[in-house]
Amino acid sequence: MKKRALITGITGQDGSYLAEFLLEQGYEVIGMMRRSSTLNFERIAHIQDLITFVTADLLDEASMINIIREHNPDEIYNLAAQSFVQTSWSQPVLTGETTALGVTRLLDAIRMTNREIKFYQASSSEMFGKVLQVPQVETTPFYPRSPYGVAKVYGHWITVNYRESYDMHASSGILFNHESPRRGLEFVTRKISHGVAQIVCGLKETLMLGNLDAKRDWGYAKDYVQAMWKMLQQDEPDDYVVASGQTHSVKEVCQIAFDQAGLDMETYVKVDERFLRPAEVDLLVGDPSKARTKLKWEPQVSFEELIRMMVTADIDLVRKSL
């Protein structure tokens, strides 16, 4: 009997890689989507015929109860959210509705239908925000610095509460930044790799960025989704930091990206104050020891390999569009 997994946010970066991985493991994959006038299947076009799509919304608990009853999944991966930190400043209430309360609605739908379902919540390193400990571990206090971070803290703690109150197999992955050629163009790594590609192809002369000194712990999304799956294969639910354990600045991303294209970043990169956050998170770096030990998880792709891969993919993409 095939295992069945429901993925919310299946058309996003993580959803697409997780769907690929679960199909490889022999799962039946159900992808939850919001009904909208424009559907973006770009990231999953190559596997969309292998996925069962269902329409539901994190804002509507009844819709989630219905699809859980109809499809009876063994595992649910909640990857849907308003996921861009910058947008959370201009849409703080919507971010709270989806990224925080959406988790509660989904957990409650599981509680009412089948508590045997294993649940994964996509927590975030942005919950640590103004960090109180370096590196960050599972027990580091949260100090979020954006509406997105605040919403993720709520989603994280409500998952813990349902796990402990209703004896549910609900785990959270506290994922640090994870990138890929499928990352949205609004995220800084992809903004850089795509900007370099546009410069290479003669479409742009400069790349405008915000804080070049901000440091993050960056890894490859395809590696990180395997950690999500491993959490739901454990006998007991728990929370895990998933990270590379190394930190790099935005400036370093630029240096590697421009070097991959044979260009000097100093010539092209300009700082634009419009891209600075109202409250910056300066240093996020995770300690993945627990995931390494208990899940036997290890990232496979290095930071430098990741950035070079993204630049190469974006140069191909931009050339094809010319």
Tab-separated table of N, CA and C in Angstrom, residues 233-317:
chain	number	residue	atom	x	y	z
A	233	GLN	N	9.547	10.244	9.907
A	233	GLN	CA	9.827	8.807	9.970
A	233	GLN	C	10.278	8.391	11.367
A	234	GLN	N	10.449	9.365	12.265
A	234	GLN	CA	10.871	9.059	13.638
A	234	GLN	C	9.698	8.504	14.448
A	235	ASP	N	10.030	7.703	15.461
A	235	ASP	CA	8.981	7.164	16.337
A	235	ASP	C	8.298	8.275	17.135
A	236	GLU	N	9.112	9.245	17.573
A	236	GLU	CA	8.586	10.332	18.393
A	236	GLU	C	8.704	11.671	17.661
A	237	PRO	N	7.694	12.545	17.765
A	237	PRO	CA	7.789	13.872	17.139
A	237	PRO	C	8.739	14.758	17.935
A	238	ASP	N	9.353	15.729	17.257
A	238	ASP	CA	10.286	16.633	17.926
A	238	ASP	C	10.547	17.824	17.018
A	239	ASP	N	11.344	18.757	17.520
A	239	ASP	CA	11.716	19.946	16.741
A	239	ASP	C	13.209	19.891	16.438
A	240	TYR	N	13.565	20.305	15.232
A	240	TYR	CA	14.954	20.204	14.787
A	240	TYR	C	15.397	21.466	14.056
A	241	VAL	N	16.597	21.938	14.384
A	241	VAL	CA	17.247	22.977	13.584
A	241	VAL	C	17.863	22.299	12.357
A	242	VAL	N	17.565	22.840	11.181
A	242	VAL	CA	18.133	22.318	9.935
A	242	VAL	C	18.931	23.454	9.302
A	243	ALA	N	20.253	23.282	9.258
A	243	ALA	CA	21.139	24.382	8.854
A	243	ALA	C	22.466	23.809	8.367
A	244	SER	N	23.298	24.686	7.817
A	244	SER	CA	24.634	24.245	7.377
A	244	SER	C	25.655	24.394	8.499
A	245	GLY	N	25.342	25.285	9.468
A	245	GLY	CA	26.292	25.537	10.550
A	245	GLY	C	27.362	26.548	10.180
A	246	GLN	N	27.232	27.145	8.986
A	246	GLN	CA	28.191	28.163	8.538
A	246	GLN	C	27.442	29.437	8.199
A	247	THR	N	28.112	30.562	8.360
A	247	THR	CA	27.455	31.829	8.040
A	247	THR	C	28.243	32.587	6.983
A	248	HIS	N	27.511	33.261	6.110
A	248	HIS	CA	28.126	34.032	5.025
A	248	HIS	C	27.355	35.332	4.849
A	249	SER	N	28.034	36.373	4.411
A	249	SER	CA	27.382	37.669	4.199
A	249	SER	C	26.796	37.762	2.795
A	250	VAL	N	25.882	38.719	2.636
A	250	VAL	CA	25.320	38.994	1.309
A	250	VAL	C	26.453	39.371	0.352
A	251	LYS	N	27.452	40.075	0.876
A	251	LYS	CA	28.602	40.467	0.042
A	251	LYS	C	29.327	39.237	-0.509
A	252	GLU	N	29.460	38.205	0.333
A	252	GLU	CA	30.109	36.967	-0.132
A	252	GLU	C	29.311	36.296	-1.248
A	253	VAL	N	27.980	36.327	-1.110
A	253	VAL	CA	27.130	35.777	-2.177
A	253	VAL	C	27.446	36.499	-3.482
A	254	CYS	N	27.520	37.831	-3.399
A	254	CYS	CA	27.821	38.647	-4.590
A	254	CYS	C	29.178	38.284	-5.187
A	255	GLN	N	30.179	38.161	-4.332
A	255	GLN	CA	31.535	37.880	-4.822
A	255	GLN	C	31.587	36.564	-5.595
A	256	ILE	N	30.962	35.514	-5.027
A	256	ILE	CA	30.961	34.205	-5.707
A	256	ILE	C	30.140	34.271	-6.994
A	257	ALA	N	28.995	34.942	-6.931
A	257	ALA	CA	28.102	35.016	-8.090
A	257	ALA	C	28.762	35.746	-9.263
A	258	PHE	N	29.367	36.904	-8.970
A	258	PHE	CA	30.020	37.652	-10.052
A	258	PHE	C	31.267	36.922	-10.547
A	259	ASP	N	31.971	36.268	-9.645
A	259	ASP	CA	33.145	35.491	-10.038
A	259	ASP	C	32.760	34.354	-10.996
A	260	GLN	N	31.630	33.716	-10.722
A	260	GLN	CA	31.159	32.632	-11.595
A	260	GLN	C	30.923	33.139	-13.020
A	261	ALA	N	30.525	34.401	-13.118
A	261	ALA	CA	30.258	34.999	-14.438
A	261	ALA	C	31.489	35.700	-15.014
A	262	GLY	N	32.618	35.649	-14.277
A	262	GLY	CA	33.838	36.308	-14.756
A	262	GLY	C	33.779	37.818	-14.669
A	263	LEU	N	33.016	38.342	-13.687
A	263	LEU	CA	32.850	39.792	-13.537
A	263	LEU	C	33.325	40.242	-12.148
A	264	ASP	N	33.609	41.546	-12.018
A	264	ASP	CA	34.021	42.121	-10.742
A	264	ASP	C	32.804	42.796	-10.098
A	265	MET	N	32.394	42.325	-8.911
A	265	MET	CA	31.172	42.841	-8.297
A	265	MET	C	31.236	44.333	-8.004
A	266	GLU	N	32.432	44.842	-7.682
A	266	GLU	CA	32.574	46.262	-7.319
A	266	GLU	C	32.054	47.183	-8.425
A	267	THR	N	32.125	46.729	-9.645
A	267	THR	CA	31.701	47.529	-10.796
A	267	THR	C	30.174	47.639	-10.885
A	268	TYR	N	29.483	46.634	-10.377
A	268	TYR	CA	28.047	46.521	-10.667
A	268	TYR	C	27.113	46.675	-9.465
A	269	VAL	N	27.584	46.385	-8.262
A	269	VAL	CA	26.688	46.372	-7.096
A	269	VAL	C	26.555	47.755	-6.478
A	270	LYS	N	25.322	48.189	-6.272
A	270	LYS	CA	25.043	49.475	-5.632
A	270	LYS	C	24.065	49.237	-4.467
A	271	VAL	N	24.267	49.944	-3.368
A	271	VAL	CA	23.367	49.811	-2.210
A	271	VAL	C	22.224	50.816	-2.328
A	272	ASP	N	21.008	50.313	-2.165
A	272	ASP	CA	19.809	51.154	-2.243
A	272	ASP	C	19.088	51.061	-0.896
A	273	GLU	N	18.938	52.188	-0.227
A	273	GLU	CA	18.360	52.203	1.128
A	273	GLU	C	16.925	51.706	1.169
A	274	ARG	N	16.243	51.713	0.034
A	274	ARG	CA	14.857	51.225	0.009
A	274	ARG	C	14.787	49.740	0.371
A	275	PHE	N	15.878	49.031	0.172
A	275	PHE	CA	15.881	47.587	0.431
A	275	PHE	C	16.331	47.228	1.842
A	276	LEU	N	16.568	48.230	2.679
A	276	LEU	CA	16.932	47.947	4.074
A	276	LEU	C	15.657	47.681	4.867
A	277	ARG	N	15.683	46.709	5.767
A	277	ARG	CA	14.506	46.372	6.576
A	277	ARG	C	14.355	47.363	7.730
A	278	PRO	N	13.107	47.588	8.205
A	278	PRO	CA	12.921	48.445	9.394
A	278	PRO	C	13.705	47.925	10.602
A	279	ALA	N	13.766	46.597	10.754
A	279	ALA	CA	14.569	45.995	11.836
A	279	ALA	C	15.346	44.843	11.228
A	280	GLU	N	16.641	44.967	11.200
A	280	GLU	CA	17.466	43.964	10.523
A	280	GLU	C	17.839	42.831	11.465
A	281	VAL	N	17.922	41.642	10.880
A	281	VAL	CA	18.462	40.476	11.583
A	281	VAL	C	19.893	40.343	11.098
A	282	ASP	N	20.846	40.487	12.010
A	282	ASP	CA	22.238	40.585	11.556
A	282	ASP	C	22.964	39.255	11.404
A	283	LEU	N	22.783	38.344	12.356
A	283	LEU	CA	23.575	37.120	12.304
A	283	LEU	C	22.757	35.892	12.670
A	284	LEU	N	22.397	35.120	11.652
A	284	LEU	CA	21.715	33.850	11.884
A	284	LEU	C	22.654	32.725	11.487
A	285	VAL	N	22.927	31.824	12.405
A	285	VAL	CA	23.713	30.626	12.085
A	285	VAL	C	23.241	29.494	12.986
A	286	GLY	N	22.861	28.387	12.368
A	286	GLY	CA	22.269	27.284	13.117
A	286	GLY	C	23.264	26.191	13.450
A	287	ASP	N	22.982	25.483	14.533
A	287	ASP	CA	23.760	24.301	14.899
A	287	ASP	C	22.886	23.069	14.645
A	288	PRO	N	23.158	22.324	13.552
A	288	PRO	CA	22.290	21.196	13.191
A	288	PRO	C	22.689	19.874	13.852
A	289	SER	N	23.394	19.933	14.992
A	289	SER	CA	23.908	18.700	15.627
A	289	SER	C	22.807	17.678	15.898
A	290	LYS	N	21.648	18.168	16.377
A	290	LYS	CA	20.556	17.243	16.711
A	290	LYS	C	20.039	16.529	15.454
A	291	ALA	N	19.863	17.278	14.373
A	291	ALA	CA	19.400	16.680	13.111
A	291	ALA	C	20.440	15.698	12.581
A	292	ARG	N	21.695	16.056	12.744
A	292	ARG	CA	22.787	15.194	12.276
A	292	ARG	C	22.781	13.869	13.053
A	293	THR	N	22.607	13.978	14.373
A	293	THR	CA	22.691	12.794	15.237
A	293	THR	C	21.430	11.935	15.163
A	294	LYS	N	20.256	12.572	15.353
A	294	LYS	CA	19.010	11.800	15.464
A	294	LYS	C	18.406	11.439	14.105
A	295	LEU	N	18.515	12.360	13.137
A	295	LEU	CA	17.909	12.111	11.826
A	295	LEU	C	18.897	11.515	10.829
A	296	LYS	N	20.190	11.529	11.203
A	296	LYS	CA	21.263	11.101	10.276
A	296	LYS	C	21.206	11.948	8.997
A	297	TRP	N	20.941	13.250	9.201
A	297	TRP	CA	20.841	14.174	8.058
A	297	TRP	C	22.121	14.994	7.927
A	298	GLU	N	22.549	15.187	6.706
A	298	GLU	CA	23.774	15.936	6.433
A	298	GLU	C	23.578	16.711	5.130
A	299	PRO	N	23.843	18.027	5.108
A	299	PRO	CA	23.735	18.738	3.816
A	299	PRO	C	24.803	18.241	2.839
A	300	GLN	N	24.423	18.158	1.577
A	300	GLN	CA	25.328	17.603	0.554
A	300	GLN	C	26.006	18.678	-0.299
A	301	VAL	N	25.333	19.818	-0.477
A	301	VAL	CA	25.831	20.862	-1.394
A	301	VAL	C	26.370	22.038	-0.587
A	302	SER	N	27.596	22.464	-0.896
A	302	SER	CA	28.221	23.564	-0.155
A	302	SER	C	27.652	24.915	-0.590
A	303	PHE	N	27.895	25.923	0.237
A	303	PHE	CA	27.449	27.289	-0.048
A	303	PHE	C	27.959	27.753	-1.415
A	304	GLU	N	29.245	27.568	-1.668
A	304	GLU	CA	29.820	28.041	-2.931
A	304	GLU	C	29.230	27.289	-4.128
A	305	GLU	N	29.072	25.971	-3.991
A	305	GLU	CA	28.467	25.180	-5.081
A	305	GLU	C	27.046	25.665	-5.365
A	306	LEU	N	26.320	25.979	-4.303
A	306	LEU	CA	24.934	26.439	-4.425
A	306	LEU	C	24.852	27.738	-5.223
A	307	ILE	N	25.673	28.733	-4.846
A	307	ILE	CA	25.618	30.034	-5.529
A	307	ILE	C	26.036	29.897	-6.987
A	308	ARG	N	27.081	29.110	-7.233
A	308	ARG	CA	27.527	28.906	-8.627
A	308	ARG	C	26.451	28.190	-9.454
A	309	MET	N	25.777	27.219	-8.840
A	309	MET	CA	24.689	26.496	-9.515
A	309	MET	C	23.555	27.456	-9.886
A	310	MET	N	23.221	28.368	-8.957
A	310	MET	CA	22.127	29.306	-9.201
A	310	MET	C	22.463	30.286	-10.318
A	311	VAL	N	23.711	30.758	-10.340
A	311	VAL	CA	24.129	31.700	-11.395
A	311	VAL	C	24.091	31.014	-12.760
A	312	THR	N	24.635	29.796	-12.844
A	312	THR	CA	24.637	29.048	-14.101
A	312	THR	C	23.216	28.833	-14.607
A	313	ALA	N	22.313	28.443	-13.691
A	313	ALA	CA	20.914	28.194	-14.073
A	313	ALA	C	20.238	29.473	-14.555
A	314	ASP	N	20.533	30.606	-13.891
A	314	ASP	CA	19.892	31.862	-14.282
A	314	ASP	C	20.447	32.405	-15.599
A	315	ILE	N	21.730	32.207	-15.852
A	315	ILE	CA	22.279	32.633	-17.149
A	315	ILE	C	21.592	31.851	-18.273
A	316	ASP	N	21.408	30.540	-18.062
A	316	ASP	CA	20.690	29.713	-19.055
A	316	ASP	C	19.263	30.216	-19.237
A	317	LEU	N	18.615	30.515	-18.121
A	317	LEU	CA	17.220	30.957	-18.147
A	317	LEU	C	17.064	32.276	-18.912
